[in-house]
mmCIF file of C-alpha atoms and ligand atoms in Angstrom:
data_model
loop_
_atom_site.group_PDB
_atom_site.id
_atom_site.type_symbol
_atom_site.label_atom_id
_atom_site.label_comp_id
_atom_site.label_asym_id
_atom_site.label_seq_id
_atom_site.Cartn_x
_atom_site.Cartn_y
_atom_site.Cartn_z
ATOM 1 C CA MET A 1 30.486 2.909 -6.622
ATOM 2 C CA GLU A 2 27.350 0.647 -6.776
ATOM 3 C CA GLN A 3 24.312 2.513 -5.633
ATOM 4 C CA LEU A 4 22.150 0.712 -3.119
ATOM 5 C CA GLY A 5 18.978 2.346 -4.207
ATOM 6 C CA THR A 6 16.348 4.088 -1.909
ATOM 7 C CA THR A 7 15.664 2.253 1.306
ATOM 8 C CA VAL A 8 12.137 2.469 2.730
ATOM 9 C CA ILE A 9 13.434 4.314 5.774
ATOM 10 C CA GLU A 10 15.010 6.992 3.518
ATOM 11 C CA TYR A 11 11.627 7.296 1.634
ATOM 12 C CA ILE A 12 9.637 7.525 4.708
ATOM 13 C CA LEU A 13 11.973 10.203 6.212
ATOM 14 C CA ASP A 14 11.717 12.086 2.863
ATOM 15 C CA GLU A 15 7.864 11.910 3.137
ATOM 16 C CA GLN A 16 7.979 12.995 6.715
ATOM 17 C CA ALA A 17 10.062 15.966 5.751
ATOM 18 C CA GLN A 18 7.376 16.972 3.443
ATOM 19 C CA ALA A 19 4.644 16.528 5.878
ATOM 20 C CA PRO A 20 4.962 19.253 8.617
ATOM 21 C CA GLU A 21 2.488 17.421 11.028
ATOM 22 C CA ALA A 22 4.488 14.139 10.875
ATOM 23 C CA THR A 23 6.557 13.305 13.820
ATOM 24 C CA GLY A 24 9.528 11.113 14.048
ATOM 25 C CA ALA A 25 7.336 8.809 16.222
ATOM 26 C CA PHE A 26 5.492 7.708 13.080
ATOM 27 C CA THR A 27 8.686 6.897 11.192
ATOM 28 C CA SER A 28 10.101 5.138 14.208
ATOM 29 C CA LEU A 29 6.892 3.032 14.534
ATOM 30 C CA LEU A 30 7.125 1.956 10.765
ATOM 31 C CA SER A 31 10.778 1.197 11.092
ATOM 32 C CA GLU A 32 9.916 -1.085 14.114
ATOM 33 C CA LEU A 33 7.287 -2.819 11.995
ATOM 34 C CA ILE A 34 9.675 -3.366 9.279
ATOM 35 C CA VAL A 35 12.144 -5.149 11.609
ATOM 36 C CA ALA A 36 9.300 -7.543 12.627
ATOM 37 C CA ALA A 37 8.525 -8.012 8.937
ATOM 38 C CA LYS A 38 12.086 -8.975 8.299
ATOM 39 C CA ILE A 39 11.988 -11.399 11.192
ATOM 40 C CA ILE A 40 8.797 -13.131 9.848
ATOM 41 C CA ALA A 41 10.292 -13.200 6.316
ATOM 42 C CA ARG A 42 13.389 -15.014 7.640
ATOM 43 C CA GLU A 43 11.210 -17.727 9.299
ATOM 44 C CA THR A 44 8.871 -17.943 6.267
ATOM 45 C CA ARG A 45 11.858 -18.502 4.027
ATOM 46 C CA LYS A 46 12.930 -21.447 6.323
ATOM 47 C CA ALA A 47 9.462 -22.591 7.146
ATOM 48 C CA GLY A 48 10.133 -26.051 5.648
ATOM 49 C CA LEU A 49 13.183 -26.465 7.744
ATOM 50 C CA LEU A 50 11.955 -25.319 11.115
ATOM 51 C CA ASP A 51 9.169 -26.304 13.342
ATOM 52 C CA VAL A 52 6.903 -23.558 12.027
ATOM 53 C CA LEU A 53 4.856 -25.642 9.564
ATOM 54 C CA GLY A 54 1.472 -27.042 10.397
ATOM 55 C CA SER A 55 -0.969 -26.150 13.051
ATOM 56 C CA THR A 56 -0.660 -25.669 16.727
ATOM 57 C CA GLY A 57 -3.742 -27.677 17.164
ATOM 58 C CA GLU A 58 -5.517 -24.644 18.833
ATOM 59 C CA ARG A 59 -8.318 -22.517 17.462
ATOM 60 C CA ASN A 60 -8.367 -18.783 17.546
ATOM 61 C CA VAL A 61 -10.890 -16.143 18.446
ATOM 62 C CA GLN A 62 -12.158 -16.541 14.831
ATOM 63 C CA GLY A 63 -12.633 -20.349 15.503
ATOM 64 C CA GLU A 64 -10.090 -20.936 12.910
ATOM 65 C CA ARG A 65 -7.098 -23.433 13.230
ATOM 66 C CA VAL A 66 -3.995 -21.646 14.388
ATOM 67 C CA GLN A 67 -0.886 -22.270 12.252
ATOM 68 C CA LYS A 68 2.488 -22.218 13.931
ATOM 69 C CA LEU A 69 3.590 -19.351 11.830
ATOM 70 C CA ASP A 70 0.418 -17.450 12.714
ATOM 71 C CA ASP A 71 1.432 -17.767 16.467
ATOM 72 C CA TYR A 72 5.138 -16.907 15.606
ATOM 73 C CA GLY A 73 4.246 -13.724 13.484
ATOM 74 C CA ASN A 74 1.725 -12.652 16.051
ATOM 75 C CA ASN A 75 4.297 -12.956 18.986
ATOM 76 C CA VAL A 76 7.116 -11.175 16.974
ATOM 77 C CA ILE A 77 4.815 -8.187 16.141
ATOM 78 C CA ILE A 78 3.331 -7.887 19.758
ATOM 79 C CA SER A 79 6.671 -8.145 21.417
ATOM 80 C CA ARG A 80 8.635 -5.734 18.998
ATOM 81 C CA MET A 81 5.672 -3.196 18.556
ATOM 82 C CA GLY A 82 4.598 -3.378 22.237
ATOM 83 C CA ASN A 83 7.809 -1.855 23.550
ATOM 84 C CA SER A 84 8.278 0.652 20.721
ATOM 85 C CA GLY A 85 6.872 3.455 22.907
ATOM 86 C CA HIS A 86 4.597 4.786 20.295
ATOM 87 C CA LEU A 87 1.393 2.798 20.693
ATOM 88 C CA CYS A 88 -1.366 3.066 23.113
ATOM 89 C CA ALA A 89 -3.068 -0.287 21.985
ATOM 90 C CA MET A 90 -2.957 -3.055 19.424
ATOM 91 C CA VAL A 91 -5.455 -5.256 17.782
ATOM 92 C CA SER A 92 -4.607 -8.554 16.269
ATOM 93 C CA GLU A 93 -6.594 -10.946 14.191
ATOM 94 C CA GLU A 94 -5.273 -13.679 16.436
ATOM 95 C CA VAL A 95 -6.283 -12.124 19.881
ATOM 96 C CA ALA A 96 -9.708 -11.940 21.191
ATOM 97 C CA ASP A 97 -9.432 -8.601 22.925
ATOM 98 C CA VAL A 98 -7.420 -5.292 22.426
ATOM 99 C CA ILE A 99 -3.936 -5.746 23.453
ATOM 100 C CA GLU A 100 -2.812 -3.361 26.119
ATOM 101 C CA ILE A 101 0.680 -1.693 26.254
ATOM 102 C CA PRO A 102 2.369 -2.269 29.662
ATOM 103 C CA ASP A 103 3.247 0.944 31.361
ATOM 104 C CA ARG A 104 6.843 0.104 31.612
ATOM 105 C CA TYR A 105 7.284 0.453 27.879
ATOM 106 C CA GLY A 106 5.756 4.016 27.698
ATOM 107 C CA GLN A 107 2.691 4.721 25.569
ATOM 108 C CA GLY A 108 2.313 6.732 22.430
ATOM 109 C CA ASN A 109 -0.272 8.168 20.194
ATOM 110 C CA TYR A 110 -0.962 5.400 17.602
ATOM 111 C CA VAL A 111 -2.963 2.238 17.393
ATOM 112 C CA LEU A 112 -1.640 -0.703 15.322
ATOM 113 C CA VAL A 113 -4.160 -3.212 13.911
ATOM 114 C CA PHE A 114 -2.752 -6.230 12.085
ATOM 115 C CA ASP A 115 -3.210 -9.673 10.485
ATOM 116 C CA PRO A 116 0.159 -11.167 11.408
ATOM 117 C CA VAL A 117 -0.028 -13.936 8.805
ATOM 118 C CA ASP A 118 -2.528 -13.883 6.130
ATOM 119 C CA GLY A 119 -3.263 -16.961 4.010
ATOM 120 C CA SER A 120 -1.898 -19.312 6.587
ATOM 121 C CA SER A 121 -3.834 -22.226 5.350
ATOM 122 C CA ASN A 122 -1.341 -22.027 2.410
ATOM 123 C CA ILE A 123 1.919 -22.051 4.525
ATOM 124 C CA ASP A 124 2.513 -25.912 4.280
ATOM 125 C CA ALA A 125 2.053 -25.654 0.400
ATOM 126 C CA ASN A 126 4.691 -22.876 0.060
ATOM 127 C CA VAL A 127 2.125 -20.524 -1.388
ATOM 128 C CA SER A 128 2.745 -16.753 -0.891
ATOM 129 C CA ILE A 129 1.343 -15.446 2.351
ATOM 130 C CA GLY A 130 1.428 -12.013 3.923
ATOM 131 C CA THR A 131 1.201 -9.609 6.909
ATOM 132 C CA ILE A 132 -1.339 -6.910 6.791
ATOM 133 C CA PHE A 133 -1.154 -3.698 9.042
ATOM 134 C CA SER A 134 -3.093 -0.526 9.677
ATOM 135 C CA ILE A 135 -2.170 2.526 11.839
ATOM 136 C CA TYR A 136 -4.555 5.064 13.398
ATOM 137 C CA ARG A 137 -3.664 8.199 15.587
ATOM 138 C CA ARG A 138 -5.394 7.951 19.109
ATOM 139 C CA VAL A 139 -8.430 10.191 19.448
ATOM 140 C CA SER A 140 -8.542 10.271 23.299
ATOM 141 C CA GLU A 141 -6.184 11.944 25.808
ATOM 142 C CA GLY A 142 -4.515 10.434 28.891
ATOM 143 C CA GLU A 143 -3.382 7.067 29.863
ATOM 144 C CA GLY A 144 -4.212 3.784 28.267
ATOM 145 C CA TYR A 145 -6.610 3.773 25.379
ATOM 146 C CA THR A 146 -10.398 3.982 24.874
ATOM 147 C CA MET A 147 -12.552 1.902 22.384
ATOM 148 C CA ALA A 148 -12.949 5.374 20.496
ATOM 149 C CA ASP A 149 -9.157 5.025 19.796
ATOM 150 C CA VAL A 150 -9.605 1.480 18.507
ATOM 151 C CA LEU A 151 -12.964 1.315 16.604
ATOM 152 C CA GLN A 152 -12.177 4.093 14.099
ATOM 153 C CA PRO A 153 -13.501 4.031 10.553
ATOM 154 C CA GLY A 154 -10.890 3.163 7.940
ATOM 155 C CA ARG A 155 -10.984 6.619 6.457
ATOM 156 C CA ARG A 156 -8.986 7.783 9.632
ATOM 157 C CA GLN A 157 -6.143 5.581 8.899
ATOM 158 C CA VAL A 158 -2.688 7.369 8.839
ATOM 159 C CA ALA A 159 -0.994 4.419 7.231
ATOM 160 C CA ALA A 160 -1.636 0.968 5.922
ATOM 161 C CA GLY A 161 -0.062 -1.676 3.887
ATOM 162 C CA TYR A 162 1.292 -5.332 3.759
ATOM 163 C CA ILE A 163 4.214 -7.412 3.425
ATOM 164 C CA ILE A 164 3.980 -10.293 0.914
ATOM 165 C CA TYR A 165 6.266 -13.206 1.447
ATOM 166 C CA GLY A 166 6.293 -14.540 -2.251
ATOM 167 C CA SER A 167 9.032 -15.153 -4.897
ATOM 168 C CA SER A 168 10.522 -11.968 -3.317
ATOM 169 C CA THR A 169 9.559 -10.280 -0.091
ATOM 170 C CA MET A 170 7.822 -6.937 -0.784
ATOM 171 C CA LEU A 171 6.483 -4.199 1.361
ATOM 172 C CA VAL A 172 3.651 -2.131 -0.027
ATOM 173 C CA TYR A 173 2.325 0.742 1.904
ATOM 174 C CA THR A 174 0.648 4.090 1.829
ATOM 175 C CA ALA A 175 0.695 7.037 4.320
ATOM 176 C CA GLY A 176 -1.915 8.921 2.252
ATOM 177 C CA ASN A 177 0.555 10.101 -0.483
ATOM 178 C CA GLY A 178 0.093 7.281 -3.017
ATOM 179 C CA VAL A 179 1.281 3.718 -2.706
ATOM 180 C CA HIS A 180 4.848 2.567 -2.884
ATOM 181 C CA GLY A 181 6.486 -0.855 -3.119
ATOM 182 C CA PHE A 182 9.827 -1.998 -1.637
ATOM 183 C CA THR A 183 11.457 -5.203 -2.367
ATOM 184 C CA LEU A 184 13.557 -6.898 0.177
ATOM 185 C CA ASP A 185 17.356 -7.211 -0.951
ATOM 186 C CA PRO A 186 18.321 -10.214 1.250
ATOM 187 C CA SER A 187 22.053 -9.463 0.489
ATOM 188 C CA VAL A 188 21.849 -6.287 2.499
ATOM 189 C CA GLY A 189 18.631 -6.973 4.438
ATOM 190 C CA GLU A 190 17.016 -3.711 3.327
ATOM 191 C CA PHE A 191 13.704 -3.052 1.444
ATOM 192 C CA LEU A 192 14.604 -1.094 -1.526
ATOM 193 C CA LEU A 193 12.191 1.144 -3.545
ATOM 194 C CA SER A 194 11.081 -0.967 -6.485
ATOM 195 C CA HIS A 195 7.497 0.163 -7.214
ATOM 196 C CA GLU A 196 7.115 4.036 -6.689
ATOM 197 C CA ASN A 197 3.529 5.304 -6.865
ATOM 198 C CA ILE A 198 1.563 2.177 -7.912
ATOM 199 C CA ARG A 199 -1.590 2.833 -9.943
ATOM 200 C CA THR A 200 -4.149 0.126 -10.471
ATOM 201 C CA PRO A 201 -5.792 -0.113 -13.805
ATOM 202 C CA GLU A 202 -9.398 1.594 -14.071
ATOM 203 C CA ARG A 203 -10.686 -1.840 -15.313
ATOM 204 C CA GLY A 204 -9.195 -5.214 -15.194
ATOM 205 C CA LYS A 205 -9.632 -8.701 -16.887
ATOM 206 C CA ILE A 206 -9.344 -10.861 -13.700
ATOM 207 C CA PHE A 207 -11.752 -11.807 -11.187
ATOM 208 C CA SER A 208 -10.773 -13.544 -7.784
ATOM 209 C CA VAL A 209 -13.559 -15.414 -5.799
ATOM 210 C CA ASN A 210 -13.976 -18.718 -4.193
ATOM 211 C CA GLU A 211 -16.539 -20.207 -6.594
ATOM 212 C CA GLY A 212 -17.017 -23.106 -4.159
ATOM 213 C CA ASN A 213 -19.433 -20.995 -2.367
ATOM 214 C CA TYR A 214 -21.459 -20.149 -5.479
ATOM 215 C CA TYR A 215 -24.553 -21.907 -4.107
ATOM 216 C CA PHE A 216 -24.384 -20.036 -0.803
ATOM 217 C CA TRP A 217 -24.467 -16.667 -2.597
ATOM 218 C CA ASP A 218 -27.617 -14.616 -3.282
ATOM 219 C CA ASP A 219 -28.925 -14.172 -6.880
ATOM 220 C CA ASP A 220 -27.370 -10.803 -7.474
ATOM 221 C CA VAL A 221 -23.795 -11.953 -6.528
ATOM 222 C CA ARG A 222 -24.443 -15.097 -8.835
ATOM 223 C CA ALA A 223 -25.558 -12.819 -11.647
ATOM 224 C CA TYR A 224 -22.437 -10.761 -11.342
ATOM 225 C CA VAL A 225 -20.118 -13.631 -11.336
ATOM 226 C CA ASP A 226 -22.020 -15.290 -14.332
ATOM 227 C CA HIS A 227 -21.540 -11.887 -16.108
ATOM 228 C CA LEU A 228 -17.689 -12.106 -15.548
ATOM 229 C CA LYS A 229 -17.614 -15.538 -16.819
ATOM 230 C CA GLY A 230 -19.425 -14.354 -20.074
ATOM 231 C CA LYS A 231 -22.726 -16.183 -19.423
ATOM 232 C CA ASP A 232 -24.599 -13.125 -20.959
ATOM 233 C CA GLY A 233 -22.375 -13.024 -24.118
ATOM 234 C CA SER A 234 -19.828 -10.557 -22.577
ATOM 235 C CA LYS A 235 -16.161 -11.103 -22.983
ATOM 236 C CA PRO A 236 -15.143 -13.308 -20.027
ATOM 237 C CA TYR A 237 -12.553 -12.362 -17.434
ATOM 238 C CA SER A 238 -9.817 -14.806 -16.297
ATOM 239 C CA SER A 239 -10.432 -16.384 -12.916
ATOM 240 C CA ARG A 240 -7.438 -16.279 -10.571
ATOM 241 C CA TYR A 241 -7.817 -17.272 -6.948
ATOM 242 C CA ILE A 242 -4.959 -18.526 -4.691
ATOM 243 C CA GLY A 243 -6.697 -18.328 -1.270
ATOM 244 C CA SER A 244 -4.223 -15.829 0.248
ATOM 245 C CA LEU A 245 -5.874 -12.474 0.271
ATOM 246 C CA VAL A 246 -2.602 -10.516 0.197
ATOM 247 C CA ALA A 247 -1.425 -12.565 -2.853
ATOM 248 C CA ASP A 248 -4.653 -12.190 -4.664
ATOM 249 C CA PHE A 249 -4.907 -8.525 -3.889
ATOM 250 C CA HIS A 250 -1.325 -7.625 -4.862
ATOM 251 C CA ARG A 251 -1.549 -9.376 -8.204
ATOM 252 C CA ASN A 252 -4.978 -7.523 -9.018
ATOM 253 C CA LEU A 253 -3.501 -4.246 -7.756
ATOM 254 C CA LEU A 254 -0.648 -4.414 -10.232
ATOM 255 C CA TYR A 255 -2.453 -6.086 -13.272
ATOM 256 C CA GLY A 256 -6.103 -4.857 -12.619
ATOM 257 C CA GLY A 257 -9.156 -6.796 -11.611
ATOM 258 C CA ILE A 258 -11.445 -7.453 -8.815
ATOM 259 C CA PHE A 259 -11.235 -9.609 -5.603
ATOM 260 C CA MET A 260 -14.395 -10.507 -3.887
ATOM 261 C CA TYR A 261 -15.373 -12.381 -0.801
ATOM 262 C CA PRO A 262 -19.188 -12.117 -0.778
ATOM 263 C CA ALA A 263 -21.427 -12.696 2.216
ATOM 264 C CA ASP A 264 -22.674 -16.304 1.959
ATOM 265 C CA GLY A 265 -25.072 -18.369 4.005
ATOM 266 C CA LYS A 266 -22.548 -21.083 4.475
ATOM 267 C CA ASP A 267 -21.447 -20.513 7.970
ATOM 268 C CA PRO A 268 -24.178 -19.019 10.317
ATOM 269 C CA ARG A 269 -21.318 -17.744 12.444
ATOM 270 C CA LYS A 270 -20.110 -15.515 9.540
ATOM 271 C CA PRO A 271 -23.261 -14.301 7.960
ATOM 272 C CA THR A 272 -21.481 -11.100 6.496
ATOM 273 C CA GLY A 273 -18.570 -12.955 4.966
ATOM 274 C CA LYS A 274 -15.156 -14.222 6.232
ATOM 275 C CA LEU A 275 -12.873 -11.280 5.965
ATOM 276 C CA ARG A 276 -12.286 -9.025 8.955
ATOM 277 C CA LEU A 277 -12.972 -5.233 8.539
ATOM 278 C CA MET A 278 -10.212 -3.966 10.703
ATOM 279 C CA CYS A 279 -7.409 -6.395 10.244
ATOM 280 C CA GLU A 280 -7.907 -6.993 6.370
ATOM 281 C CA CYS A 281 -10.387 -4.906 4.666
ATOM 282 C CA ASN A 282 -9.654 -1.426 5.923
ATOM 283 C CA PRO A 283 -5.926 -1.565 5.355
ATOM 284 C CA LEU A 284 -6.332 -2.973 1.848
ATOM 285 C CA ALA A 285 -9.099 -0.557 1.038
ATOM 286 C CA PHE A 286 -6.911 2.381 1.945
ATOM 287 C CA VAL A 287 -4.075 1.070 -0.292
ATOM 288 C CA CYS A 288 -6.483 0.364 -3.059
ATOM 289 C CA GLU A 289 -8.130 3.745 -3.145
ATOM 290 C CA GLN A 290 -4.663 5.449 -2.891
ATOM 291 C CA ALA A 291 -3.752 3.521 -6.058
ATOM 292 C CA GLY A 292 -6.915 4.760 -7.806
ATOM 293 C CA GLY A 293 -8.972 1.636 -7.191
ATOM 294 C CA ALA A 294 -12.098 1.148 -4.931
ATOM 295 C CA ALA A 295 -13.239 -1.059 -2.120
ATOM 296 C CA SER A 296 -16.891 -1.689 -1.124
ATOM 297 C CA THR A 297 -19.085 -4.102 0.928
ATOM 298 C CA GLY A 298 -21.121 -4.209 -2.326
ATOM 299 C CA GLY A 299 -23.345 -1.556 -0.819
ATOM 300 C CA MET A 300 -21.163 1.069 0.661
ATOM 301 C CA ARG A 301 -17.490 2.284 0.859
ATOM 302 C CA ILE A 302 -15.331 0.213 3.181
ATOM 303 C CA LEU A 303 -13.499 3.060 4.622
ATOM 304 C CA ASP A 304 -16.698 4.688 5.721
ATOM 305 C CA LEU A 305 -18.060 1.758 7.876
ATOM 306 C CA GLU A 306 -18.090 2.629 11.544
ATOM 307 C CA PRO A 307 -16.685 -0.603 13.202
ATOM 308 C CA LEU A 308 -18.920 -2.210 15.770
ATOM 309 C CA ASP A 309 -16.464 -4.875 17.002
ATOM 310 C CA ILE A 310 -12.713 -5.342 16.480
ATOM 311 C CA HIS A 311 -13.361 -8.639 14.805
ATOM 312 C CA GLN A 312 -16.309 -7.616 12.649
ATOM 313 C CA ARG A 313 -16.554 -9.399 9.302
ATOM 314 C CA VAL A 314 -17.737 -7.722 6.164
ATOM 315 C CA PRO A 315 -18.297 -8.668 2.473
ATOM 316 C CA LEU A 316 -15.392 -7.321 0.375
ATOM 317 C CA TYR A 317 -15.393 -6.269 -3.285
ATOM 318 C CA ILE A 318 -11.915 -4.591 -4.075
ATOM 319 C CA GLY A 319 -9.878 -3.604 -7.042
ATOM 320 C CA SER A 320 -10.251 -1.711 -10.220
ATOM 321 C CA LYS A 321 -12.699 1.195 -9.876
ATOM 322 C CA GLN A 322 -15.007 0.333 -12.731
ATOM 323 C CA ASP A 323 -15.022 -3.314 -11.939
ATOM 324 C CA VAL A 324 -16.189 -2.561 -8.232
ATOM 325 C CA GLU A 325 -18.659 0.009 -9.518
ATOM 326 C CA GLU A 326 -20.126 -2.772 -11.795
ATOM 327 C CA ALA A 327 -20.334 -5.243 -8.874
ATOM 328 C CA GLU A 328 -22.171 -2.599 -6.852
ATOM 329 C CA ALA A 329 -24.672 -2.141 -9.650
ATOM 330 C CA TYR A 330 -25.333 -5.901 -9.798
ATOM 331 C CA LEU A 331 -25.686 -6.241 -6.070
ATOM 332 C CA GLY A 332 -28.150 -3.351 -6.326
ATOM 333 C CA GLY A 333 -30.300 -5.401 -8.575
ATOM 334 C CA GLU A 334 -29.211 -3.730 -11.838
ATOM 335 C CA ARG A 335 -27.982 -5.737 -14.800
ATOM 336 C CA PRO A 336 -25.759 -3.298 -16.705
ATOM 337 C CA GLN A 337 -25.096 -4.502 -20.233
HETATM 338 P P1 AHG B 1 -5.975 -15.679 7.432
HETATM 339 O O1 AHG B 1 -5.032 -16.696 6.908
HETATM 340 O O2 AHG B 1 -5.399 -14.441 7.981
HETATM 341 O O3 AHG B 1 -7.046 -16.318 8.253
HETATM 342 O O4 AHG B 1 -6.813 -15.205 6.103
HETATM 343 C C1 AHG B 1 -7.245 -16.161 5.215
HETATM 344 C C2 AHG B 1 -8.320 -15.627 4.431
HETATM 345 C C3 AHG B 1 -7.744 -14.810 3.205
HETATM 346 O O5 AHG B 1 -6.276 -14.691 3.108
HETATM 347 C C4 AHG B 1 -8.135 -15.490 2.013
HETATM 348 O O6 AHG B 1 -8.582 -14.585 0.937
HETATM 349 C C5 AHG B 1 -9.367 -16.286 2.396
HETATM 350 O O7 AHG B 1 -9.077 -16.478 3.959
HETATM 351 C C6 AHG B 1 -9.684 -17.610 1.851
HETATM 352 O O8 AHG B 1 -10.785 -18.071 2.271
HETATM 353 P P2 AHG B 1 -11.478 -19.299 1.592
HETATM 354 O O9 AHG B 1 -10.464 -20.484 1.798
HETATM 355 O O10 AHG B 1 -12.853 -19.586 2.239
HETATM 356 O O11 AHG B 1 -11.722 -18.981 0.123
HETATM 357 MN MN1 MN B 2 -6.120 -12.895 6.824
HETATM 358 MN MN1 MN B 3 -4.176 -14.373 9.594
#
């Protein structure tokens, strides 16, 4: 009889069985999120055929153009997860304030933070996009939520990961016991274990950055990127940048390398870089560290940052440990040879 392979729920239940403090609530929360991901995957597959391409004509809290699939993904996750009964609050990249959970749905002990569609400027060009998620346990007691439940440092995440809608649809997640990848088998509609215990190479040969911002970077960032390009006679890295964080991150996680979004002086509204600490950097930093990599602002560990605001932006240097350490040395004014 043909074996189906291990489904993500079987894998999570097995992990739960080994973690005495884990409760069924967490597993049920993740399984709801997986249903939402399957729904977004279905729409993404047909994006060219449905009215989900292009922009809504609106701008979000980030001041960015909202793509129809951004809106669609955001609504799917909020509606499905809001009534899961396991959350006390949600934070979405697309929503200005913390999303409350209506009493009628019952409240739980977790906070979900997410970027419903990452890389959305690429949707119309059929380039891989993703969904990024992060889960925290609440720290307060009683009804509703407090900002202490929401503004937690990334090191307190209980789980994090992403779904990448690419040549195949993959779920990559960690619950603190390594990083595991599951590929959607459309014929049965299940995510099946395909990449158990992903480890990222200590050092890579790829760097990913938008060099269009080169003249807005400070000298230390320019010196580091010049080094990666072999200006000082070192062996050059390959440059790979697709403009979807999830796609760039996933490739570098598997192959090795460093992704950067430095602070740049280009947009005075975003002096500390474009990427969001809570919805993008913290979840990917948790995954990266669990795979043996590192994630830094260039000056400190991403997971140790105490968030000041749910939409706070930070510079991001993430990937192979030795590459991130070298980036931090350059940004500290050193010129390691
Ligand atoms: P989002 O689509 O969720 O707004 O994220 C877009 C981000 C990220 O996916 C990508 O790495 C970055 O924007 C690309 O920015 P630039 O076009 O400025 O390079
Ligand atoms: Mn994003
Ligand atoms: Mn987004």
